[in-house]
JSON list of C-alpha atoms in Angstrom, two decimals:
[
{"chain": "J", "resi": 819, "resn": "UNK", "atom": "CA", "xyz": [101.08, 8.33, -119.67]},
{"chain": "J", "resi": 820, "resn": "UNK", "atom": "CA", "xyz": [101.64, 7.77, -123.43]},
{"chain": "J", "resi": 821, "resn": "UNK", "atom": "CA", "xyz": [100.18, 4.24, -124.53]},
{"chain": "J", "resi": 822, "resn": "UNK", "atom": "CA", "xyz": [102.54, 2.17, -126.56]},
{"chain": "J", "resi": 823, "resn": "UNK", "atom": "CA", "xyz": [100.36, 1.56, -129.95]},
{"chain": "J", "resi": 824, "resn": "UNK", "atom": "CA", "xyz": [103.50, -0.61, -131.75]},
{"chain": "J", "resi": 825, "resn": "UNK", "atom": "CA", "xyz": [103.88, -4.09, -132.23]},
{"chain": "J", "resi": 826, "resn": "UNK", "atom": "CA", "xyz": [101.52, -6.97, -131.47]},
{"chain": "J", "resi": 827, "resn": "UNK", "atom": "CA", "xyz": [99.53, -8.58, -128.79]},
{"chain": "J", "resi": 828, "resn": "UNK", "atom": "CA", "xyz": [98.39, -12.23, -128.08]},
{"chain": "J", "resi": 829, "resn": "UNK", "atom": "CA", "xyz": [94.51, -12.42, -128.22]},
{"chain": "J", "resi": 830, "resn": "UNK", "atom": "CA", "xyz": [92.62, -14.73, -125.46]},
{"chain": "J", "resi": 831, "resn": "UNK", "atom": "CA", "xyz": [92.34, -17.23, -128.92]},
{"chain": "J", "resi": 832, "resn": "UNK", "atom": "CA", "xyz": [95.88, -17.51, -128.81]},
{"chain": "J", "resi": 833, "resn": "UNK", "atom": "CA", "xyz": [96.55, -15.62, -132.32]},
{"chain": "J", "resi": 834, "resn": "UNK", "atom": "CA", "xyz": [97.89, -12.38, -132.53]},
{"chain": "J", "resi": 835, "resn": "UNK", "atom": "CA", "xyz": [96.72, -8.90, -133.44]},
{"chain": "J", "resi": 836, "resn": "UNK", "atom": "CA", "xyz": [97.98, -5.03, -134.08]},
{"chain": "J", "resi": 837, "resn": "UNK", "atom": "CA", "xyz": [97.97, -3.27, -130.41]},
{"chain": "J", "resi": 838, "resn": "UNK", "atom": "CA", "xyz": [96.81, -0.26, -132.66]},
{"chain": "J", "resi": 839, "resn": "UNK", "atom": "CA", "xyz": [93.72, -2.35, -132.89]},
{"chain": "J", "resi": 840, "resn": "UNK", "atom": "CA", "xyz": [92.86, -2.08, -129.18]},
{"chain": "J", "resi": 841, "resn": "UNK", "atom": "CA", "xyz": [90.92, 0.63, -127.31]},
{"chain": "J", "resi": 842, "resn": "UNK", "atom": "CA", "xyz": [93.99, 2.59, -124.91]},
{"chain": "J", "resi": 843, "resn": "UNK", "atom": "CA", "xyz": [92.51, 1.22, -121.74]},
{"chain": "J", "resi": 844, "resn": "UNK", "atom": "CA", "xyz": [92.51, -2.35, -122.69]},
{"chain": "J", "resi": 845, "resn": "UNK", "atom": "CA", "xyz": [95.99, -1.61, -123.56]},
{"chain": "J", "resi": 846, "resn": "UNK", "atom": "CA", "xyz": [96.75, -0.24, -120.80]},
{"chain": "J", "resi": 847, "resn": "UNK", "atom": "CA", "xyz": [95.36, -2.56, -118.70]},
{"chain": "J", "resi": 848, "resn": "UNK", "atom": "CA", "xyz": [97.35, -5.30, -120.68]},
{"chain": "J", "resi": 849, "resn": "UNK", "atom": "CA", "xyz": [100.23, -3.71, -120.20]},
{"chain": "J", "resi": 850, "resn": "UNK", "atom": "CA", "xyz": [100.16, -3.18, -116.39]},
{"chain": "J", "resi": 851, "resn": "UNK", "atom": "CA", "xyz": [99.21, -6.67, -115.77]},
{"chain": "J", "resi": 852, "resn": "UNK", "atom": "CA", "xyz": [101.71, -8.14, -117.23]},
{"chain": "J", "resi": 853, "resn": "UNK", "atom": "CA", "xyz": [104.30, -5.52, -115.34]},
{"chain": "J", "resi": 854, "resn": "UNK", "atom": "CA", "xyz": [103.35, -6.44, -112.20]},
{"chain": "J", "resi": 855, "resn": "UNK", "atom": "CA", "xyz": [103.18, -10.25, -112.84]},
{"chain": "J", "resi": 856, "resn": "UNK", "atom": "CA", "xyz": [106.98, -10.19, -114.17]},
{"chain": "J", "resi": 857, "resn": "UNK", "atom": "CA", "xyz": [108.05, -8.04, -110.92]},
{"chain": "J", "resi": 858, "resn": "UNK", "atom": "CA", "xyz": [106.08, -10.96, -109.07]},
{"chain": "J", "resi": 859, "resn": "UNK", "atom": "CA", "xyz": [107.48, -13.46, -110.10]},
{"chain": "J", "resi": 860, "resn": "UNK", "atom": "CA", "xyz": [110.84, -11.95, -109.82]},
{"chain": "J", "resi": 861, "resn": "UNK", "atom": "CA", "xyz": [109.68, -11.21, -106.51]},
{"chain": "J", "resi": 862, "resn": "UNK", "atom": "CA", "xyz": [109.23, -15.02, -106.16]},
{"chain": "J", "resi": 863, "resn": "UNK", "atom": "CA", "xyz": [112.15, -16.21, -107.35]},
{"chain": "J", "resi": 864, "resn": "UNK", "atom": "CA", "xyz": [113.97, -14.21, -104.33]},
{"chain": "J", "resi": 865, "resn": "UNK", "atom": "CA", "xyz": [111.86, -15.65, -101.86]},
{"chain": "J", "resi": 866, "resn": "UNK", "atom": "CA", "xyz": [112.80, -19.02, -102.73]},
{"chain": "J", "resi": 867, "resn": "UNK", "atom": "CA", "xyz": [116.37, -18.15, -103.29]},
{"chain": "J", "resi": 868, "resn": "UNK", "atom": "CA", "xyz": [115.98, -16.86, -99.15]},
{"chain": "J", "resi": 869, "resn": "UNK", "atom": "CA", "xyz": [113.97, -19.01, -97.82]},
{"chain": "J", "resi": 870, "resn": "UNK", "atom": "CA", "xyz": [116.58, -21.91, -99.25]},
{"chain": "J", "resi": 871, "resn": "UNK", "atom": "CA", "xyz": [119.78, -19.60, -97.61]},
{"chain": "J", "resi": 872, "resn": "UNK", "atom": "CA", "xyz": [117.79, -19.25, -94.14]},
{"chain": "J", "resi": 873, "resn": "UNK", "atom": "CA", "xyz": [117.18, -23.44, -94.29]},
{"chain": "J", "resi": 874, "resn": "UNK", "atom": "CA", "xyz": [120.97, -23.85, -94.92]},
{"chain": "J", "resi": 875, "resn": "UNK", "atom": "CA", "xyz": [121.65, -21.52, -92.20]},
{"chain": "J", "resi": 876, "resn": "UNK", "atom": "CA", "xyz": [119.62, -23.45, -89.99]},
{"chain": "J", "resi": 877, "resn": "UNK", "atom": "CA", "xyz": [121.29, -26.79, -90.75]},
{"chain": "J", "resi": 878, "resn": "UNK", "atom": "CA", "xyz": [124.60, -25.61, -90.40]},
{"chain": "J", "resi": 879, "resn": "UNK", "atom": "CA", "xyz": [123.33, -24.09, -86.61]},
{"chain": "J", "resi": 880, "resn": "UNK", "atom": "CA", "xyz": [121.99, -27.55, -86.20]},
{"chain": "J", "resi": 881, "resn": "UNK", "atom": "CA", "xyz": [125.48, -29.75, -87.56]},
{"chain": "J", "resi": 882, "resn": "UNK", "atom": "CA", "xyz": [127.32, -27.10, -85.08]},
{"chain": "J", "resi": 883, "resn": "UNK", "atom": "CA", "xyz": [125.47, -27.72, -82.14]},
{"chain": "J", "resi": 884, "resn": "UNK", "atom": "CA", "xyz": [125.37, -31.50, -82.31]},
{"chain": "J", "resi": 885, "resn": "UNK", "atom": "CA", "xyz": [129.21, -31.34, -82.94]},
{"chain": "J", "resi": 886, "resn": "UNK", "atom": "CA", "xyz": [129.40, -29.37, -80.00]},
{"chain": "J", "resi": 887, "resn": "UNK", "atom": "CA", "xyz": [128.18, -32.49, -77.67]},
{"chain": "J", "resi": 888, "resn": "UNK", "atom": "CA", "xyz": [129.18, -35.04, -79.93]},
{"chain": "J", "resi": 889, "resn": "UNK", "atom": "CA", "xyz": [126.21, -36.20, -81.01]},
{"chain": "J", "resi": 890, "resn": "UNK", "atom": "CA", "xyz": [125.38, -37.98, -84.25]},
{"chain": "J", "resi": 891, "resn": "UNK", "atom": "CA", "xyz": [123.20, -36.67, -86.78]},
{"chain": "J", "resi": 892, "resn": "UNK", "atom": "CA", "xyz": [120.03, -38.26, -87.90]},
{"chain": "J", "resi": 893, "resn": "UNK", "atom": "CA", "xyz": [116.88, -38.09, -89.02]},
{"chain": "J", "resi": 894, "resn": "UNK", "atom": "CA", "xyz": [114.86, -34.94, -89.20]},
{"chain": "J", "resi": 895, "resn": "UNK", "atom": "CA", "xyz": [115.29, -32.48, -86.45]},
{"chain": "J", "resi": 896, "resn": "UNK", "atom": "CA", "xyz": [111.69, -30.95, -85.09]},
{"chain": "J", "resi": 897, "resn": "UNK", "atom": "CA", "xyz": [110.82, -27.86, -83.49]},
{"chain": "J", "resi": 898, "resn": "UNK", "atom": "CA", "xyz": [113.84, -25.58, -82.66]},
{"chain": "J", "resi": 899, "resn": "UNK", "atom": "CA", "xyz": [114.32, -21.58, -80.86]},
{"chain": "J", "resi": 900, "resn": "UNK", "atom": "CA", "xyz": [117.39, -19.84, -81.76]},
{"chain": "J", "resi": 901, "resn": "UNK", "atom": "CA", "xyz": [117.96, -16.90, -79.58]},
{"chain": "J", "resi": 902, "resn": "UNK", "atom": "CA", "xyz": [120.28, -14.05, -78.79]},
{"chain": "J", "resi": 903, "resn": "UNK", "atom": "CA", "xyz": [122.13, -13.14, -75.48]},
{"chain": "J", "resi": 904, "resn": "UNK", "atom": "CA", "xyz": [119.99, -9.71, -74.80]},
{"chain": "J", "resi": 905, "resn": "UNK", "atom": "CA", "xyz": [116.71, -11.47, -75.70]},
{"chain": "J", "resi": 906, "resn": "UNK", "atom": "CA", "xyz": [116.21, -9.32, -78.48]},
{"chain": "J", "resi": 907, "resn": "UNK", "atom": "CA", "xyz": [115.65, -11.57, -81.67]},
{"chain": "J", "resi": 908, "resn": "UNK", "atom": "CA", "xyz": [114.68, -14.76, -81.51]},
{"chain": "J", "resi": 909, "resn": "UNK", "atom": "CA", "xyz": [114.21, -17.55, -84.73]},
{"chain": "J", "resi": 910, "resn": "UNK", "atom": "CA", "xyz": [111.19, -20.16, -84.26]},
{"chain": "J", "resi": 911, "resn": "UNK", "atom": "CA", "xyz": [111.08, -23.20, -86.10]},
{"chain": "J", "resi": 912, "resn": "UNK", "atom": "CA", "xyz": [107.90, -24.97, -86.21]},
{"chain": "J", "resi": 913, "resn": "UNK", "atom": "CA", "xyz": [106.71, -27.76, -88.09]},
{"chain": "J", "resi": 914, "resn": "UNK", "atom": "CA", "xyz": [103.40, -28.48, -89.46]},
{"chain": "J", "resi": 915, "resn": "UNK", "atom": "CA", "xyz": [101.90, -31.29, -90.21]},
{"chain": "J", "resi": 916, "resn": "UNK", "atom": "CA", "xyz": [98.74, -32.33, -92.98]},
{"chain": "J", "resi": 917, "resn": "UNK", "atom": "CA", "xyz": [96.93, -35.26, -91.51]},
{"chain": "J", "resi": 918, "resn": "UNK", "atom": "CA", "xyz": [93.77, -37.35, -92.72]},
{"chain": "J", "resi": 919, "resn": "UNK", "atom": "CA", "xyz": [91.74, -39.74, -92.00]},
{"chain": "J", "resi": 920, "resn": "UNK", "atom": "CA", "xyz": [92.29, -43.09, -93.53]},
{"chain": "J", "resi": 921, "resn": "UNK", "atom": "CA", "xyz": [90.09, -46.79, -94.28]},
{"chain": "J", "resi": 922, "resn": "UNK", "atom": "CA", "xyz": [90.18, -47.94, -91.03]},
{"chain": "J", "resi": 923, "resn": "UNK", "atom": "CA", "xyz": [87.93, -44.70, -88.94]},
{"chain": "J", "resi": 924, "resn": "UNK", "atom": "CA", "xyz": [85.14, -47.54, -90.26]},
{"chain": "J", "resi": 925, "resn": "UNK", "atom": "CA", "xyz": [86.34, -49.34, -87.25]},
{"chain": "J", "resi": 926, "resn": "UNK", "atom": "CA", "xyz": [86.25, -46.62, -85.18]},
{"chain": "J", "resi": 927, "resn": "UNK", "atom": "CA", "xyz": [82.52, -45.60, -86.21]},
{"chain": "J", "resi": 928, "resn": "UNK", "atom": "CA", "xyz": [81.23, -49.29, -85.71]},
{"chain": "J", "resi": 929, "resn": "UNK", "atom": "CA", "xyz": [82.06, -49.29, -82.27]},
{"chain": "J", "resi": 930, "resn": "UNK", "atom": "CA", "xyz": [81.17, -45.65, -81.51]},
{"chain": "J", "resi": 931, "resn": "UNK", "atom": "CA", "xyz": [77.43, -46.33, -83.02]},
{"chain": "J", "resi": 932, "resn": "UNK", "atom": "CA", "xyz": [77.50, -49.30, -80.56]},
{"chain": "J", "resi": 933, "resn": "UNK", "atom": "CA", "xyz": [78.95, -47.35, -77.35]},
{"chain": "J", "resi": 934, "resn": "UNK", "atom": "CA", "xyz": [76.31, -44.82, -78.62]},
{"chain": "J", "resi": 935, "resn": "UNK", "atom": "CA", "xyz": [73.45, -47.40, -78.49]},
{"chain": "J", "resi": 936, "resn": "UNK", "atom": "CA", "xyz": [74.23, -48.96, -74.97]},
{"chain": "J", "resi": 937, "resn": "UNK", "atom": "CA", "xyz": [74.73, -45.58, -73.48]},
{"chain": "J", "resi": 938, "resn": "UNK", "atom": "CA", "xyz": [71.82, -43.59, -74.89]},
{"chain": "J", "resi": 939, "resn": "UNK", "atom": "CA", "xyz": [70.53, -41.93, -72.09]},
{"chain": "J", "resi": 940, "resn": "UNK", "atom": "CA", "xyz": [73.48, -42.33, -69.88]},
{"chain": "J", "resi": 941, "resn": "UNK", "atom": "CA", "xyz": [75.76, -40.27, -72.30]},
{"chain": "J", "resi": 942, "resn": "UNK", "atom": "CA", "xyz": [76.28, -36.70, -71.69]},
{"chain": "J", "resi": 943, "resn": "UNK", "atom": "CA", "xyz": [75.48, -33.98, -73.97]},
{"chain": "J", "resi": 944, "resn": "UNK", "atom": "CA", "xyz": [78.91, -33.45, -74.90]},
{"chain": "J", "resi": 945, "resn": "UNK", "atom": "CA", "xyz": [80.14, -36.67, -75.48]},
{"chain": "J", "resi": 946, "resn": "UNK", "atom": "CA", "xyz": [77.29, -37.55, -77.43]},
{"chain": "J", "resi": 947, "resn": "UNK", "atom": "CA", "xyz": [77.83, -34.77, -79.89]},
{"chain": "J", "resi": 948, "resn": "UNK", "atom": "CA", "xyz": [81.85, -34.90, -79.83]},
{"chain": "J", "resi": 949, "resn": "UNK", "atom": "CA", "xyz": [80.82, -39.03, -81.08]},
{"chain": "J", "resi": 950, "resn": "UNK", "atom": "CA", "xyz": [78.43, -38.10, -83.23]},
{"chain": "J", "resi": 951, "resn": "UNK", "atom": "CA", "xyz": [81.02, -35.80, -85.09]},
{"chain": "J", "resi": 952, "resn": "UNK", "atom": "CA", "xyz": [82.74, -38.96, -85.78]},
{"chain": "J", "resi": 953, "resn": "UNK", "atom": "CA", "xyz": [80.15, -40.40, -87.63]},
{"chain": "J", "resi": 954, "resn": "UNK", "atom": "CA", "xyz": [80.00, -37.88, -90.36]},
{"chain": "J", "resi": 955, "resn": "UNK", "atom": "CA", "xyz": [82.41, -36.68, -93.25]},
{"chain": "J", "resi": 956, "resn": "UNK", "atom": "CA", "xyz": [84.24, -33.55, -93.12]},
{"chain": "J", "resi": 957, "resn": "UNK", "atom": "CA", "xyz": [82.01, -31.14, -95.77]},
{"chain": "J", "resi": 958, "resn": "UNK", "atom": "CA", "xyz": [81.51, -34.02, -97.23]},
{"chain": "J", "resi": 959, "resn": "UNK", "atom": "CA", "xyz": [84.56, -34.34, -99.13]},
{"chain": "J", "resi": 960, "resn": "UNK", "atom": "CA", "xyz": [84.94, -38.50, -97.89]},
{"chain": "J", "resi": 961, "resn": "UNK", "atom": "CA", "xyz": [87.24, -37.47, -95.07]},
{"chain": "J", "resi": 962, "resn": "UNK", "atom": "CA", "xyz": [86.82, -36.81, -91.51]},
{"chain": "J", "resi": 963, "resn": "UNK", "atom": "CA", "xyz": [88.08, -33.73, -89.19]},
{"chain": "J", "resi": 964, "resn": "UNK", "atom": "CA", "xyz": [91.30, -34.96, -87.51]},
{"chain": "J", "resi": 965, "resn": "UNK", "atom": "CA", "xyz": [90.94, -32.71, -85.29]},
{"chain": "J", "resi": 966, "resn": "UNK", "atom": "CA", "xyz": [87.49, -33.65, -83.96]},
{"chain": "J", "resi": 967, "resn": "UNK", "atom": "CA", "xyz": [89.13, -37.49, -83.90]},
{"chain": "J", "resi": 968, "resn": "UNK", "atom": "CA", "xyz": [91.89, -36.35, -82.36]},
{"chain": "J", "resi": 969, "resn": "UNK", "atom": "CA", "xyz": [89.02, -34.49, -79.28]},
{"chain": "J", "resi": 970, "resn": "UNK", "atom": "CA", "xyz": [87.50, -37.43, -79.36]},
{"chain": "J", "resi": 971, "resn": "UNK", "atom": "CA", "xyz": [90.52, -39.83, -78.50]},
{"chain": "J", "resi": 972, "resn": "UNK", "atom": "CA", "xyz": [91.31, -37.96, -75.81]},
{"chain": "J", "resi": 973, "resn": "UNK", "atom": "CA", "xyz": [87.58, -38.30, -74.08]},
{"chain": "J", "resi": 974, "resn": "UNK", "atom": "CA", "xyz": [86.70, -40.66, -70.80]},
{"chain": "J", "resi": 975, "resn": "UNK", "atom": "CA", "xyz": [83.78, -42.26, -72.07]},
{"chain": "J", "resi": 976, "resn": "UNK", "atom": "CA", "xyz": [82.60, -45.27, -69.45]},
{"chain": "J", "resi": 977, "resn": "UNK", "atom": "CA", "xyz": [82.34, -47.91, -71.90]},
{"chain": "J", "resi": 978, "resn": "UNK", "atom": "CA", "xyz": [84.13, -51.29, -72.09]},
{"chain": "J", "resi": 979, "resn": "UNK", "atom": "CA", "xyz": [84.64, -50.67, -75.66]},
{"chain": "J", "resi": 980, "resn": "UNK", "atom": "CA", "xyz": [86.03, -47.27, -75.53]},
{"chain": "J", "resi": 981, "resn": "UNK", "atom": "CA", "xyz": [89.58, -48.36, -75.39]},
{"chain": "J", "resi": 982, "resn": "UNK", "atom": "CA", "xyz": [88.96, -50.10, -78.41]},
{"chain": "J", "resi": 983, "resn": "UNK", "atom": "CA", "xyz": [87.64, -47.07, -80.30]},
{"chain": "J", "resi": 984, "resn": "UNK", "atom": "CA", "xyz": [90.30, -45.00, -79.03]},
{"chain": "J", "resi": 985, "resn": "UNK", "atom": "CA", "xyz": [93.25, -47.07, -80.56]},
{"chain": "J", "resi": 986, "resn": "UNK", "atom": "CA", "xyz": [90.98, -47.34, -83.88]},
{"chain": "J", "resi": 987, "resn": "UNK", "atom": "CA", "xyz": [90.80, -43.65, -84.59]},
{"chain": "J", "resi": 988, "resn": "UNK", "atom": "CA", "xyz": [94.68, -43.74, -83.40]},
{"chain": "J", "resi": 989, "resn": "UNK", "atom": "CA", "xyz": [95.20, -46.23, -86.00]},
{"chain": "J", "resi": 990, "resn": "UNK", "atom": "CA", "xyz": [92.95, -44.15, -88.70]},
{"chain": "J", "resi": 991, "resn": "UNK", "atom": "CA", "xyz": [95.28, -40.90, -88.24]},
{"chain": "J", "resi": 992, "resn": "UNK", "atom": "CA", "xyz": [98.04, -40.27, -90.71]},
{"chain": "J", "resi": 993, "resn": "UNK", "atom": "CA", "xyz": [100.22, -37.78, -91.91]},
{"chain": "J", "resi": 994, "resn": "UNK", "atom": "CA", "xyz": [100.26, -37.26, -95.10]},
{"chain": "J", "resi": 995, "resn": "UNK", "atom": "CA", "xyz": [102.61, -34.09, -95.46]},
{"chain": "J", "resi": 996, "resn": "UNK", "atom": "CA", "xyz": [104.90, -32.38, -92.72]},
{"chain": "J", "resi": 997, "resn": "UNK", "atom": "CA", "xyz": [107.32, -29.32, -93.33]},
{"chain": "J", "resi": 998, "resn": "UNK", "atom": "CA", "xyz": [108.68, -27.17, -91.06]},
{"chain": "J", "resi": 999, "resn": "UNK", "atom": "CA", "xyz": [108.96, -23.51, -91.35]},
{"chain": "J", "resi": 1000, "resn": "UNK", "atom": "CA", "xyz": [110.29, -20.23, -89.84]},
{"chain": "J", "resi": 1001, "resn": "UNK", "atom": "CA", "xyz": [109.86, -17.74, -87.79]},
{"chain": "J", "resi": 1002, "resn": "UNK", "atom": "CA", "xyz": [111.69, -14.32, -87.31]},
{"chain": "J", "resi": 1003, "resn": "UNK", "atom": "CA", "xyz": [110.85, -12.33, -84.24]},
{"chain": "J", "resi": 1004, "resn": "UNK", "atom": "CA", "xyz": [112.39, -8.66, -82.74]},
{"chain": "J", "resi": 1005, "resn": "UNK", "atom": "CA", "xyz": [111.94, -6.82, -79.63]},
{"chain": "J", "resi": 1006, "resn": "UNK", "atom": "CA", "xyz": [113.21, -3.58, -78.46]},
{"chain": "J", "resi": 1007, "resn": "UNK", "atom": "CA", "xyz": [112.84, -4.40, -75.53]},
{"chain": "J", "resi": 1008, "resn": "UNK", "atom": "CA", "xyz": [113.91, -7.91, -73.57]},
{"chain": "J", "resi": 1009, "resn": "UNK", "atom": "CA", "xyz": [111.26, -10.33, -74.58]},
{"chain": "J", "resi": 1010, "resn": "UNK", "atom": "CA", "xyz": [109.07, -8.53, -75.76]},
{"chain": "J", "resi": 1011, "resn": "UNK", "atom": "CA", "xyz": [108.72, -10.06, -79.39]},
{"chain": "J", "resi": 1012, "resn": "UNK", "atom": "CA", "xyz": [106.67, -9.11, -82.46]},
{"chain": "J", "resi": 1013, "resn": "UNK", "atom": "CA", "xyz": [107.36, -11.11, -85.53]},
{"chain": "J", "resi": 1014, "resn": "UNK", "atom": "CA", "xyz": [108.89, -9.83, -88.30]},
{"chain": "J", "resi": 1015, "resn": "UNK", "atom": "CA", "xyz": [106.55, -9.56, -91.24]},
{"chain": "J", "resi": 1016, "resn": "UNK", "atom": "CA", "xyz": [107.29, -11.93, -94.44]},
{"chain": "J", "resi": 1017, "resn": "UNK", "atom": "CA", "xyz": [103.94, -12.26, -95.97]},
{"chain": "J", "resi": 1018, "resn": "UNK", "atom": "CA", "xyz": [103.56, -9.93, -98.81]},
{"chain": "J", "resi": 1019, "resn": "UNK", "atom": "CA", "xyz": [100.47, -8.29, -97.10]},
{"chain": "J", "resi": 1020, "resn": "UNK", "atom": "CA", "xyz": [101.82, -7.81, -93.62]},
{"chain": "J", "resi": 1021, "resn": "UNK", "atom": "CA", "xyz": [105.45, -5.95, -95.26]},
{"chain": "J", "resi": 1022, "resn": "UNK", "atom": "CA", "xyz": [105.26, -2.26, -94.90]},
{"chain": "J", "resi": 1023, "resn": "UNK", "atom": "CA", "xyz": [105.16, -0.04, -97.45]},
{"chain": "J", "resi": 1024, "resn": "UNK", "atom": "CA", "xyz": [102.58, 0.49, -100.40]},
{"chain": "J", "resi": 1025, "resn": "UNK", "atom": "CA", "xyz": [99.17, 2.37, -99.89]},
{"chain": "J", "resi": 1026, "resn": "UNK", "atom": "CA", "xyz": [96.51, 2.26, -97.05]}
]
């Protein structure tokens, strides 16, 4: 491959010197980066373009079939299958929801560390650690595992209190970012599916 020696190149200082003034391989390298980021981000800018057409697609699906029974729209529609006659492709909308802790799990803790001191003894192994989890910050970040409150909320602890806890970590649980996405699925056979790859390092293609 014959290095391009003309012109200039920006330096990591942010001025500008000769390329004839760089080694071939950094030049090389420099070049070849910067290929592949443009075709990236060209790449990019297609996947938002689609992703956006498949959305649209999706409402108008969604307009159609509320016209079809009259209903009104509103609000944000939820989790959604779309599929064909022969059970042969099939579209799966999910959503998926962020969710943190907020001020008030200090509610929740106070009465845990009391449930935890009448029961001592009395509580089982598993409860006592599935409580205890609620005591301490998520890697210590200043946020706590939903999903261990959300375990723990869901727990028969016999304690007069427990109620009480239960509606505090309820309370504490918030979402704080929900989108939904999409799904593509085939099958050459009825049923059975396999999802149609979309993430750059599932798609075919390329080396092994």
């Amino acid at each position: 491959m014959e290095i391009n020696r003309e012109g200039i190149v920006e330096t990591v200082t942010g001025d500008t010197q000769p390329r004839k003034l760089f080694g071939s391989a950094a030049l090389l390298q420099h070049d070849t980066a910067r290929r592949m980021i443009e075709e990236a981000e060209a790449y990019s800018a297609l996947t938002v373009e689609f992703k956006q057409k498949m959305f649209d697609i999706l409402e108008e699906y969604e307009d159609a079939m509320r016209e079809l029974y009259g209903a009104q729209k509103g609000g944000k529609s939820g989790r959604a299958q779309i599929e064909d006659i022969p059970c042969k492709m099939k579209v799966k909308v999910e959503v998926y929801r962020t969710q943190k802790s907020d001020g008030s799990i200090i509610a929740a803790q106070s009465l845990v560390r009391e449930i935890l001191d009448d029961m001592k003894e009395d509580m089982p192994p598993w409860a006592d650690s599935l409580l205890r989890s609620i005591l301490q910050m998520d890697d210590g970040v200043g946020s706590f595992s939903t999903a261990s409150l959300k375990l723990a909320k869901k727990a028969q602890i016999p304690h007069p209190k427990w109620p009480l806890a239960v509606r505090a970590i309820e309370s504490s649980i918030r979402t704080v970012r929900s989108r939904r996405n999409i799904l593509f699925y085939r099958a050459d056979e009825p049923h059975e599916y396999m999802r149609v790859a979309m993430n750059f390092s599932e798609i075919g293609g390329g080396q092994a």
